[in-house]
Structures are given as structure tokens and as C-alpha cells.
Amino acid sequence: MQDKIRKGRIDANTFIALDASPLPGAVQMHAHLFSAAGGTHCVEVHATKVATSEADAESWFRGFAGARIEAR
């Protein structure tokens, strides 16, 4: 598995950065979601998971496709 960062825009307000790093016998995955509110605040959500295979990482990353950060 390559140690690379995937970046993208989910919607008008939510951006995402995903990466997976190899560990001995496992893969450590990180997901960071970012947004701004009113031009004065920044919101960042960080999720981490350790899996046993690269296939688990791809499936976990696809689960963030519908993630959103919304100001209320």
C-alpha cells in the first residue's frame, strides 16, 4: 500500500483528506473532515481506524462519501 493522502471536496462546505499507512500486520487509516463557519471558525473532525488489510481501508474510505459538516 502506498502512503498517500487523498483530498477532495464532498460538498460546498465540507472537504476531506484520507490516508492509510502500513503497520506491521495492519493498516492505520485516518479521515479528516474540514469546514468553515461564518468565515470566523474552522471545524475539523478526525477519525482513525486500524484494519488488517488494504481492502478494509478502501471500504472504510468509501463510507465517508456521504459525510457532511453543516452550520446551524
PDB file of C-alpha atoms in Angstrom:
ATOM      1  CA  MET A   1       0.000   0.000   0.000  1.00  0.00           C
ATOM      2  CA  GLN A   2       1.267   3.441  -0.818  1.00  0.00           C
ATOM      3  CA  ASP A   3       1.355   6.019   1.920  1.00  0.00           C
ATOM      4  CA  LYS A   4      -0.501   8.823   0.131  1.00  0.00           C
ATOM      5  CA  ILE A   5      -3.088  11.424   1.021  1.00  0.00           C
ATOM      6  CA  ARG A   6      -6.340  11.622  -0.930  1.00  0.00           C
ATOM      7  CA  LYS A   7      -8.009  15.019  -0.822  1.00  0.00           C
ATOM      8  CA  GLY A   8     -11.380  16.159  -2.079  1.00  0.00           C
ATOM      9  CA  ARG A   9     -14.430  18.312  -1.699  1.00  0.00           C
ATOM     10  CA  ILE A  10     -17.546  16.462  -0.571  1.00  0.00           C
ATOM     11  CA  ASP A  11     -19.928  19.421  -0.911  1.00  0.00           C
ATOM     12  CA  ALA A  12     -19.836  23.230  -0.883  1.00  0.00           C
ATOM     13  CA  ASN A  13     -18.860  23.289   2.806  1.00  0.00           C
ATOM     14  CA  THR A  14     -17.051  20.023   3.523  1.00  0.00           C
ATOM     15  CA  PHE A  15     -13.562  18.948   2.499  1.00  0.00           C
ATOM     16  CA  ILE A  16     -11.911  15.595   3.236  1.00  0.00           C
ATOM     17  CA  ALA A  17      -8.381  14.205   3.485  1.00  0.00           C
ATOM     18  CA  LEU A  18      -7.841  10.438   3.742  1.00  0.00           C
ATOM     19  CA  ASP A  19      -4.670   8.446   4.261  1.00  0.00           C
ATOM     20  CA  ALA A  20      -3.626   4.912   5.129  1.00  0.00           C
ATOM     21  CA  SER A  21      -0.223   3.928   6.478  1.00  0.00           C
ATOM     22  CA  PRO A  22       1.137   0.395   6.720  1.00  0.00           C
ATOM     23  CA  LEU A  23       1.858  -1.031  10.168  1.00  0.00           C
ATOM     24  CA  PRO A  24       3.335  -4.452  10.945  1.00  0.00           C
ATOM     25  CA  GLY A  25       0.436  -6.785  10.085  1.00  0.00           C
ATOM     26  CA  ALA A  26      -2.101  -3.972   9.791  1.00  0.00           C
ATOM     27  CA  VAL A  27      -3.100  -0.713   8.128  1.00  0.00           C
ATOM     28  CA  GLN A  28      -3.765   2.512  10.058  1.00  0.00           C
ATOM     29  CA  MET A  29      -6.387   4.720   8.417  1.00  0.00           C
ATOM     30  CA  HIS A  30      -7.142   8.389   9.062  1.00  0.00           C
ATOM     31  CA  ALA A  31     -10.018  10.540   7.837  1.00  0.00           C
ATOM     32  CA  HIS A  32     -10.091  14.314   8.374  1.00  0.00           C
ATOM     33  CA  LEU A  33     -13.187  16.344   7.508  1.00  0.00           C
ATOM     34  CA  PHE A  34     -12.878  20.147   7.421  1.00  0.00           C
ATOM     35  CA  SER A  35     -15.325  23.026   7.168  1.00  0.00           C
ATOM     36  CA  ALA A  36     -15.567  26.739   7.954  1.00  0.00           C
ATOM     37  CA  ALA A  37     -18.450  28.558   9.614  1.00  0.00           C
ATOM     38  CA  GLY A  38     -19.172  32.213   9.001  1.00  0.00           C
ATOM     39  CA  GLY A  39     -15.609  32.951   7.965  1.00  0.00           C
ATOM     40  CA  THR A  40     -14.564  33.002  11.622  1.00  0.00           C
ATOM     41  CA  HIS A  41     -14.487  29.374  12.764  1.00  0.00           C
ATOM     42  CA  CYS A  42     -12.918  26.180  11.478  1.00  0.00           C
ATOM     43  CA  VAL A  43     -14.261  22.703  12.227  1.00  0.00           C
ATOM     44  CA  GLU A  44     -12.167  19.553  11.877  1.00  0.00           C
ATOM     45  CA  VAL A  45     -13.334  16.003  12.573  1.00  0.00           C
ATOM     46  CA  HIS A  46     -10.705  13.263  12.778  1.00  0.00           C
ATOM     47  CA  ALA A  47     -11.485   9.539  12.694  1.00  0.00           C
ATOM     48  CA  THR A  48      -8.898   6.749  12.955  1.00  0.00           C
ATOM     49  CA  LYS A  49      -9.196   3.001  12.467  1.00  0.00           C
ATOM     50  CA  VAL A  50      -6.713   0.127  12.364  1.00  0.00           C
ATOM     51  CA  ALA A  51      -7.558  -2.682   9.927  1.00  0.00           C
ATOM     52  CA  THR A  52      -5.905  -5.937   8.961  1.00  0.00           C
ATOM     53  CA  SER A  53      -5.922  -5.430   5.194  1.00  0.00           C
ATOM     54  CA  GLU A  54      -5.789  -2.792   2.482  1.00  0.00           C
ATOM     55  CA  ALA A  55      -9.229  -3.943   1.284  1.00  0.00           C
ATOM     56  CA  ASP A  56     -10.656  -2.847   4.651  1.00  0.00           C
ATOM     57  CA  ALA A  57      -9.192   0.622   4.092  1.00  0.00           C
ATOM     58  CA  GLU A  58     -10.874   1.074   0.707  1.00  0.00           C
ATOM     59  CA  SER A  59     -14.251   0.044   2.121  1.00  0.00           C
ATOM     60  CA  TRP A  60     -13.877   2.334   5.149  1.00  0.00           C
ATOM     61  CA  PHE A  61     -12.874   5.314   2.981  1.00  0.00           C
ATOM     62  CA  ARG A  62     -15.921   4.844   0.708  1.00  0.00           C
ATOM     63  CA  GLY A  63     -18.122   5.199   3.782  1.00  0.00           C
ATOM     64  CA  PHE A  64     -17.208   8.894   4.043  1.00  0.00           C
ATOM     65  CA  ALA A  65     -18.795   9.772   0.678  1.00  0.00           C
ATOM     66  CA  GLY A  66     -21.972  10.991   2.394  1.00  0.00           C
ATOM     67  CA  ALA A  67     -20.274  12.812   5.282  1.00  0.00           C
ATOM     68  CA  ARG A  68     -21.222  16.462   5.748  1.00  0.00           C
ATOM     69  CA  ILE A  69     -20.440  19.267   8.176  1.00  0.00           C
ATOM     70  CA  GLU A  70     -23.310  21.766   8.298  1.00  0.00           C
ATOM     71  CA  ALA A  71     -23.531  25.074  10.171  1.00  0.00           C
ATOM     72  CA  ARG A  72     -26.728  25.527  12.170  1.00  0.00           C
TER      73      ARG A  72
END
